[in-house]
PDB file of C-alpha atoms in Angstrom:
ATOM      1  CA  MET H   1     -49.091  37.065  30.669  1.00 49.00           C
ATOM      2  CA  THR H   2     -52.060  39.184  28.815  1.00 50.00           C
ATOM      3  CA  GLY H   3     -51.614  41.595  26.126  1.00 48.00           C
ATOM      4  CA  GLY H   4     -48.848  42.449  23.919  1.00 49.00           C
ATOM      5  CA  LEU H   5     -46.607  40.409  21.887  1.00 51.00           C
ATOM      6  CA  THR H   6     -45.873  37.029  23.232  1.00 44.00           C
ATOM      7  CA  ILE H   7     -43.771  34.566  21.650  1.00 44.00           C
ATOM      8  CA  THR H   8     -44.430  30.915  23.152  1.00 39.00           C
ATOM      9  CA  VAL H   9     -41.940  27.984  22.664  1.00 46.00           C
ATOM     10  CA  ASP H  10     -43.920  24.370  22.581  1.00 47.00           C
ATOM     11  CA  ALA H  11     -41.831  21.647  24.930  1.00 53.00           C
ATOM     12  CA  ARG H  12     -43.412  19.534  21.701  1.00 55.00           C
ATOM     13  CA  ALA H  13     -41.311  21.357  19.117  1.00 49.00           C
ATOM     14  CA  ALA H  14     -37.777  21.030  21.003  1.00 50.00           C
ATOM     15  CA  LYS H  15     -38.879  17.297  20.980  1.00 57.00           C
ATOM     16  CA  GLY H  16     -39.436  17.738  17.119  1.00 59.00           C
ATOM     17  CA  ALA H  17     -35.941  19.499  17.078  1.00 53.00           C
ATOM     18  CA  SER H  18     -34.267  16.683  19.221  1.00 60.00           C
ATOM     19  CA  ASP H  19     -35.389  13.960  16.833  1.00 66.00           C
ATOM     20  CA  TRP H  20     -34.288  15.754  13.973  1.00 56.00           C
ATOM     21  CA  PHE H  21     -30.759  15.977  15.254  1.00 57.00           C
ATOM     22  CA  ARG H  22     -30.285  12.341  16.733  1.00 70.00           C
ATOM     23  CA  ALA H  23     -31.967  11.184  12.844  1.00 70.00           C
ATOM     24  CA  MET H  24     -29.028  13.635  11.306  1.00 66.00           C
ATOM     25  CA  ARG H  25     -26.569  12.134  13.828  1.00 70.00           C
ATOM     26  CA  VAL H  26     -27.587   8.778  12.371  1.00 77.00           C
ATOM     27  CA  ARG H  27     -27.562   9.235   8.916  1.00 83.00           C
ATOM     28  CA  GLN H  28     -24.451  11.169   8.942  1.00 86.00           C
ATOM     29  CA  LEU H  29     -22.592   8.371  10.410  1.00 88.00           C
ATOM     30  CA  PRO H  30     -22.113   6.011   7.148  1.00 90.00           C
ATOM     31  CA  PHE H  31     -20.589   9.352   5.177  1.00 91.00           C
ATOM     32  CA  ALA H  32     -18.459  10.485   7.804  1.00 91.00           C
ATOM     33  CA  THR H  33     -17.049   6.809   8.594  1.00 92.00           C
ATOM     34  CA  ALA H  34     -16.475   6.116   5.124  1.00 93.00           C
ATOM     35  CA  VAL H  35     -14.562   9.557   4.344  1.00 94.00           C
ATOM     36  CA  ALA H  36     -12.585   8.884   7.714  1.00 93.00           C
ATOM     37  CA  GLN H  37     -11.678   5.399   6.707  1.00 94.00           C
ATOM     38  CA  THR H  38     -10.514   6.657   3.097  1.00 94.00           C
ATOM     39  CA  LYS H  39      -8.066   9.481   4.520  1.00 95.00           C
ATOM     40  CA  THR H  40      -6.601   6.978   6.974  1.00 95.00           C
ATOM     41  CA  ILE H  41      -6.024   4.372   4.920  1.00 94.00           C
ATOM     42  CA  ARG H  42      -4.688   6.963   2.247  1.00 95.00           C
ATOM     43  CA  ASP H  43      -2.263   8.213   5.108  1.00 95.00           C
ATOM     44  CA  ALA H  44      -1.180   4.375   5.716  1.00 93.00           C
ATOM     45  CA  GLN H  45      -0.726   4.262   1.643  1.00 93.00           C
ATOM     46  CA  ARG H  46       1.648   6.665   1.686  1.00 94.00           C
ATOM     47  CA  ALA H  47       3.891   5.668   4.869  1.00 94.00           C
ATOM     48  CA  ILE H  48       4.176   2.499   3.193  1.00 91.00           C
ATOM     49  CA  GLN H  49       5.218   3.805  -0.222  1.00 91.00           C
ATOM     50  CA  GLY H  50       7.572   5.874   1.524  1.00 89.00           C
ATOM     51  CA  SER H  51       8.765   3.008   3.730  1.00 87.00           C
ATOM     52  CA  ALA H  52       9.992   0.873   0.277  1.00 82.00           C
ATOM     53  CA  PHE H  53      12.655   3.819  -0.490  1.00 77.00           C
ATOM     54  CA  SER H  54      14.436   2.881   2.920  1.00 76.00           C
ATOM     55  CA  ARG H  55      14.173  -0.953   2.581  1.00 75.00           C
ATOM     56  CA  PHE H  56      14.814  -1.503  -1.082  1.00 70.00           C
ATOM     57  CA  LYS H  57      17.154   0.027  -3.706  1.00 67.00           C
ATOM     58  CA  LEU H  58      14.754   1.523  -5.953  1.00 70.00           C
ATOM     59  CA  ARG H  59      16.162   2.651  -9.798  1.00 67.00           C
ATOM     60  CA  ARG H  60      12.289   3.424 -10.396  1.00 74.00           C
ATOM     61  CA  LYS H  61      11.484   6.095  -7.870  1.00 79.00           C
ATOM     62  CA  THR H  62       7.371   5.810  -9.080  1.00 84.00           C
ATOM     63  CA  PHE H  63       7.582   1.703  -8.409  1.00 83.00           C
ATOM     64  CA  PRO H  64       6.109   1.994  -5.109  1.00 86.00           C
ATOM     65  CA  ARG H  65       3.394   4.322  -6.231  1.00 88.00           C
ATOM     66  CA  HIS H  66       2.244   1.990  -9.232  1.00 88.00           C
ATOM     67  CA  ALA H  67       2.686  -1.324  -6.712  1.00 88.00           C
ATOM     68  CA  ILE H  68       0.700  -0.221  -3.706  1.00 89.00           C
ATOM     69  CA  GLN H  69      -2.448   0.871  -4.112  1.00 91.00           C
ATOM     70  CA  MET H  70      -5.635   1.638  -1.744  1.00 92.00           C
ATOM     71  CA  GLU H  71      -9.548   1.112  -2.460  1.00 93.00           C
ATOM     72  CA  ARG H  72     -11.543   3.804  -0.724  1.00 94.00           C
ATOM     73  CA  ALA H  73     -14.506   2.611   1.498  1.00 94.00           C
ATOM     74  CA  ASN H  74     -18.034   3.007   0.779  1.00 94.00           C
ATOM     75  CA  LYS H  75     -20.761   4.630   3.007  1.00 93.00           C
ATOM     76  CA  SER H  76     -23.431   2.214   1.113  1.00 93.00           C
ATOM     77  CA  ASP H  77     -21.551  -0.438   3.017  1.00 93.00           C
ATOM     78  CA  PHE H  78     -21.988   0.749   6.405  1.00 90.00           C
ATOM     79  CA  PRO H  79     -21.837  -0.582   9.110  1.00 88.00           C
ATOM     80  CA  ASN H  80     -19.389  -3.092   6.873  1.00 91.00           C
ATOM     81  CA  SER H  81     -17.473  -0.348   4.929  1.00 93.00           C
ATOM     82  CA  LYS H  82     -13.697  -0.572   4.814  1.00 92.00           C
ATOM     83  CA  ALA H  83     -10.832   0.976   2.905  1.00 94.00           C
ATOM     84  CA  THR H  84      -7.797  -1.373   1.657  1.00 93.00           C
ATOM     85  CA  VAL H  85      -4.287  -0.911   1.063  1.00 91.00           C
ATOM     86  CA  TYR H  86      -2.892  -3.417  -0.922  1.00 90.00           C
ATOM     87  CA  VAL H  87      -0.104  -4.675  -3.481  1.00 88.00           C
ATOM     88  CA  ARG H  88      -1.175  -5.086  -6.786  1.00 88.00           C
ATOM     89  CA  PRO H  89      -0.892  -9.204  -7.656  1.00 86.00           C
ATOM     90  CA  LYS H  90       1.535  -8.272 -10.434  1.00 84.00           C
ATOM     91  CA  TYR H  91       3.985  -7.979  -7.620  1.00 81.00           C
ATOM     92  CA  PRO H  92       4.055 -11.268  -5.864  1.00 77.00           C
ATOM     93  CA  MET H  93       7.698 -11.052  -4.477  1.00 75.00           C
ATOM     94  CA  LEU H  94       6.525  -8.102  -2.482  1.00 80.00           C
ATOM     95  CA  GLU H  95       4.200 -10.396  -0.756  1.00 79.00           C
ATOM     96  CA  LEU H  96       7.273 -12.591   0.135  1.00 77.00           C
ATOM     97  CA  GLN H  97       9.395  -9.880   1.229  1.00 77.00           C
ATOM     98  CA  GLU H  98       6.948  -8.998   3.505  1.00 80.00           C
ATOM     99  CA  LYS H  99       6.158 -12.388   5.381  1.00 80.00           C
ATOM    100  CA  GLY H 100       9.205 -14.343   4.554  1.00 79.00           C
ATOM    101  CA  GLY H 101       9.270 -17.820   3.579  1.00 79.00           C
ATOM    102  CA  THR H 102      10.556 -20.441   1.398  1.00 80.00           C
ATOM    103  CA  LYS H 103      10.834 -19.870  -2.299  1.00 78.00           C
ATOM    104  CA  ARG H 104      10.876 -22.951  -4.298  1.00 78.00           C
ATOM    105  CA  GLY H 105      11.593 -23.867  -8.498  1.00 74.00           C
ATOM    106  CA  LYS H 106       8.378 -24.941 -10.152  1.00 77.00           C
ATOM    107  CA  GLY H 107       8.278 -27.624 -12.527  1.00 74.00           C
ATOM    108  CA  GLY H 108      11.609 -29.274 -11.746  1.00 71.00           C
ATOM    109  CA  HIS H 109      13.613 -25.774 -12.433  1.00 77.00           C
ATOM    110  CA  ARG H 110      15.739 -24.558  -9.895  1.00 79.00           C
ATOM    111  CA  ILE H 111      15.879 -20.877  -8.212  1.00 77.00           C
ATOM    112  CA  ALA H 112      18.376 -18.507  -9.805  1.00 79.00           C
ATOM    113  CA  VAL H 113      19.662 -16.440  -6.768  1.00 78.00           C
ATOM    114  CA  PRO H 114      21.352 -13.417  -8.089  1.00 80.00           C
ATOM    115  CA  THR H 115      24.910 -12.025  -6.877  1.00 80.00           C
ATOM    116  CA  ARG H 116      25.881  -8.918  -5.969  1.00 80.00           C
ATOM    117  CA  ILE H 117      27.034  -8.320  -9.892  1.00 77.00           C
ATOM    118  CA  VAL H 118      23.365  -8.468 -10.723  1.00 81.00           C
ATOM    119  CA  ARG H 119      21.562  -4.774 -11.500  1.00 78.00           C
ATOM    120  CA  MET H 120      18.179  -5.038  -9.997  1.00 74.00           C
ATOM    121  CA  LYS H 121      15.067  -3.197 -11.035  1.00 69.00           C
ATOM    122  CA  GLY H 122      13.068  -1.045  -8.565  1.00 61.00           C
ATOM    123  CA  SER H 123      10.340  -3.946  -8.689  1.00 56.00           C
ATOM    124  CA  GLY H 124      12.921  -6.052  -6.986  1.00 61.00           C
ATOM    125  CA  GLY H 125      13.784  -8.228 -10.762  1.00 72.00           C
ATOM    126  CA  PRO H 126      17.099  -8.367 -12.559  1.00 76.00           C
ATOM    127  CA  VAL H 127      17.580  -6.077 -15.378  1.00 75.00           C
ATOM    128  CA  ALA H 128      16.309  -7.441 -18.792  1.00 78.00           C
ATOM    129  CA  LEU H 129      19.659  -8.200 -20.041  1.00 75.00           C
ATOM    130  CA  GLN H 130      20.872  -9.948 -17.011  1.00 75.00           C
ATOM    131  CA  ARG H 131      17.962 -11.890 -16.266  1.00 75.00           C
ATOM    132  CA  PRO H 132      19.034 -16.068 -15.788  1.00 76.00           C
ATOM    133  CA  LYS H 133      17.646 -16.400 -19.606  1.00 76.00           C
ATOM    134  CA  SER H 134      19.894 -13.522 -21.041  1.00 74.00           C
ATOM    135  CA  ILE H 135      22.778 -14.657 -18.980  1.00 74.00           C
ATOM    136  CA  GLY H 136      22.531 -18.320 -20.198  1.00 73.00           C
ATOM    137  CA  ALA H 137      21.890 -17.047 -23.899  1.00 76.00           C
ATOM    138  CA  ARG H 138      25.124 -15.240 -23.997  1.00 76.00           C
ATOM    139  CA  LYS H 139      28.573 -16.809 -25.965  1.00 75.00           C
ATOM    140  CA  GLY H 140      30.837 -17.759 -22.912  1.00 71.00           C
ATOM    141  CA  ALA H 141      28.132 -18.693 -20.500  1.00 73.00           C
ATOM    142  CA  GLU H 142      28.062 -21.722 -18.872  1.00 69.00           C
ATOM    143  CA  GLU H 143      26.949 -23.488 -15.399  1.00 69.00           C
ATOM    144  CA  ILE H 144      29.578 -24.535 -13.260  1.00 65.00           C
ATOM    145  CA  GLU H 145      29.024 -26.416 -10.069  1.00 58.00           C
ATOM    146  CA  GLY H 146      25.729 -24.895  -9.439  1.00 61.00           C
ATOM    147  CA  GLN H 147      26.783 -21.201 -10.731  1.00 67.00           C
ATOM    148  CA  LEU H 148      25.783 -19.528 -13.562  1.00 65.00           C
ATOM    149  CA  VAL H 149      28.634 -17.912 -15.345  1.00 68.00           C
ATOM    150  CA  HIS H 150      29.866 -15.910 -17.893  1.00 71.00           C
ATOM    151  CA  ARG H 151      33.948 -15.876 -19.270  1.00 69.00           C
ATOM    152  CA  THR H 152      34.548 -12.585 -21.509  1.00 65.00           C
ATOM    153  CA  LYS H 153      36.843 -12.665 -24.339  1.00 62.00           C
ATOM    154  CA  ARG H 154      39.846 -12.313 -21.843  1.00 63.00           C
ATOM    155  CA  ARG H 155      38.538 -15.029 -19.870  1.00 60.00           C
ATOM    156  CA  ARG H 156      37.418 -13.118 -16.884  1.00 67.00           C
ATOM    157  CA  ILE H 157      34.776 -15.058 -15.323  1.00 72.00           C
ATOM    158  CA  GLY H 158      31.752 -13.143 -13.673  1.00 80.00           C
ATOM    159  CA  ILE H 159      29.288 -15.491 -11.646  1.00 77.00           C
ATOM    160  CA  PHE H 160      25.583 -14.023 -12.050  1.00 80.00           C
ATOM    161  CA  TYR H 161      23.352 -16.133 -10.124  1.00 81.00           C
ATOM    162  CA  THR H 162      23.908 -19.250  -7.892  1.00 79.00           C
ATOM    163  CA  LEU H 163      21.361 -22.073  -8.602  1.00 81.00           C
ATOM    164  CA  THR H 164      19.455 -23.705  -5.697  1.00 82.00           C
ATOM    165  CA  ASP H 165      16.106 -26.097  -5.217  1.00 82.00           C
ATOM    166  CA  SER H 166      14.908 -23.253  -2.892  1.00 80.00           C
ATOM    167  CA  ALA H 167      15.995 -20.007  -0.958  1.00 79.00           C
ATOM    168  CA  LYS H 168      14.816 -18.571   1.800  1.00 80.00           C
ATOM    169  CA  ILE H 169      13.447 -15.245   2.126  1.00 79.00           C
ATOM    170  CA  ARG H 170      14.011 -12.795   5.264  1.00 79.00           C
ATOM    171  CA  PRO H 171      10.952 -10.213   5.776  1.00 76.00           C
ATOM    172  CA  LYS H 172      12.073  -7.137   5.300  1.00 75.00           C
ATOM    173  CA  PHE H 173       9.118  -5.032   3.772  1.00 79.00           C
ATOM    174  CA  ARG H 174       7.239  -4.539   6.650  1.00 84.00           C
ATOM    175  CA  PHE H 175       4.215  -3.369   4.952  1.00 86.00           C
ATOM    176  CA  GLU H 176       1.613  -4.486   7.806  1.00 88.00           C
ATOM    177  CA  ALA H 177       3.813  -2.952  10.726  1.00 89.00           C
ATOM    178  CA  THR H 178       3.918   0.468   8.820  1.00 91.00           C
ATOM    179  CA  GLY H 179       0.495   0.718   7.917  1.00 91.00           C
ATOM    180  CA  ARG H 180      -1.250  -0.547  11.507  1.00 92.00           C
ATOM    181  CA  LYS H 181       1.368   1.914  13.276  1.00 93.00           C
ATOM    182  CA  VAL H 182      -0.316   4.489  10.965  1.00 94.00           C
ATOM    183  CA  ILE H 183      -4.119   3.840  11.290  1.00 94.00           C
ATOM    184  CA  ALA H 184      -3.221   3.969  15.361  1.00 93.00           C
ATOM    185  CA  ARG H 185      -1.932   7.168  15.158  1.00 95.00           C
ATOM    186  CA  VAL H 186      -4.856   9.090  12.772  1.00 95.00           C
ATOM    187  CA  TRP H 187      -8.083   7.326  12.803  1.00 94.00           C
ATOM    188  CA  ALA H 188      -9.470   8.859  15.665  1.00 93.00           C
ATOM    189  CA  GLY H 189      -8.682  12.072  14.707  1.00 94.00           C
ATOM    190  CA  HIS H 190     -10.157  11.556  11.050  1.00 94.00           C
ATOM    191  CA  PHE H 191     -12.869  10.160  12.314  1.00 92.00           C
ATOM    192  CA  LYS H 192     -13.530  13.112  14.949  1.00 91.00           C
ATOM    193  CA  ARG H 193     -13.398  15.394  12.217  1.00 92.00           C
ATOM    194  CA  GLU H 194     -15.498  14.131   9.815  1.00 91.00           C
ATOM    195  CA  TYR H 195     -18.148  13.000  12.154  1.00 89.00           C
ATOM    196  CA  GLN H 196     -18.495  16.849  13.307  1.00 89.00           C
ATOM    197  CA  ASN H 197     -18.460  18.330   9.494  1.00 89.00           C
ATOM    198  CA  SER H 198     -21.202  16.284   8.605  1.00 85.00           C
ATOM    199  CA  LEU H 199     -23.197  17.797  11.459  1.00 81.00           C
ATOM    200  CA  ASP H 200     -21.895  21.352  10.949  1.00 77.00           C
ATOM    201  CA  PRO H 201     -24.270  23.703   8.653  1.00 59.00           C
ATOM    202  CA  PRO H 202     -22.539  24.140   5.409  1.00 60.00           C
ATOM    203  CA  THR H 203     -20.936  28.313   5.841  1.00 64.00           C
ATOM    204  CA  PRO H 204     -22.917  30.252   3.070  1.00 61.00           C
ATOM    205  CA  ARG H 205     -20.746  31.638   0.120  1.00 63.00           C
ATOM    206  CA  ARG H 206     -20.155  35.443   0.124  1.00 65.00           C
ATOM    207  CA  ARG H 207     -21.534  37.151  -3.076  1.00 60.00           C
TER     208      ARG H 207
END
């Protein structure tokens, strides 16, 4: 074609655009992965926190939010980036409630297993005034046949604790099972959306 206005698209330009897009895809992968990992683990965290109410009698409603924390994924750690949901170390009893096992007394002391009349906190422990030491310090408290009891002025006996060398703890938390179920359900969707969003150009703001 001769004369007039001629516009030519060189195949080399198309190759350059293809190389740019391929580089963009590789460059955005760590970011998209980290964001998807973080959103996925946040969903798992919320599910685990919510499940605590059905497995424990919680008087302090904020306990699951304080005890079950998460750590975000960092794109700079790719391809080994990871997001984590975990129980804070200050609540070791929750780990035993998750896995089950045997709780043993330390330093020659026996374990005080609470009875039904002991009021429990959301964290799983007894309230301060009904801890074994508090009960033992009361006037009228004594140990009878491996039980910590308290006699009232009317001679009524309240059995607060059974004293034993070890106690079997049944797994009841199901922290890991709940988290894995959520991750299997939402991970692929989060990753697909975040990867696509990272490749799409930003929408210009209207003035």
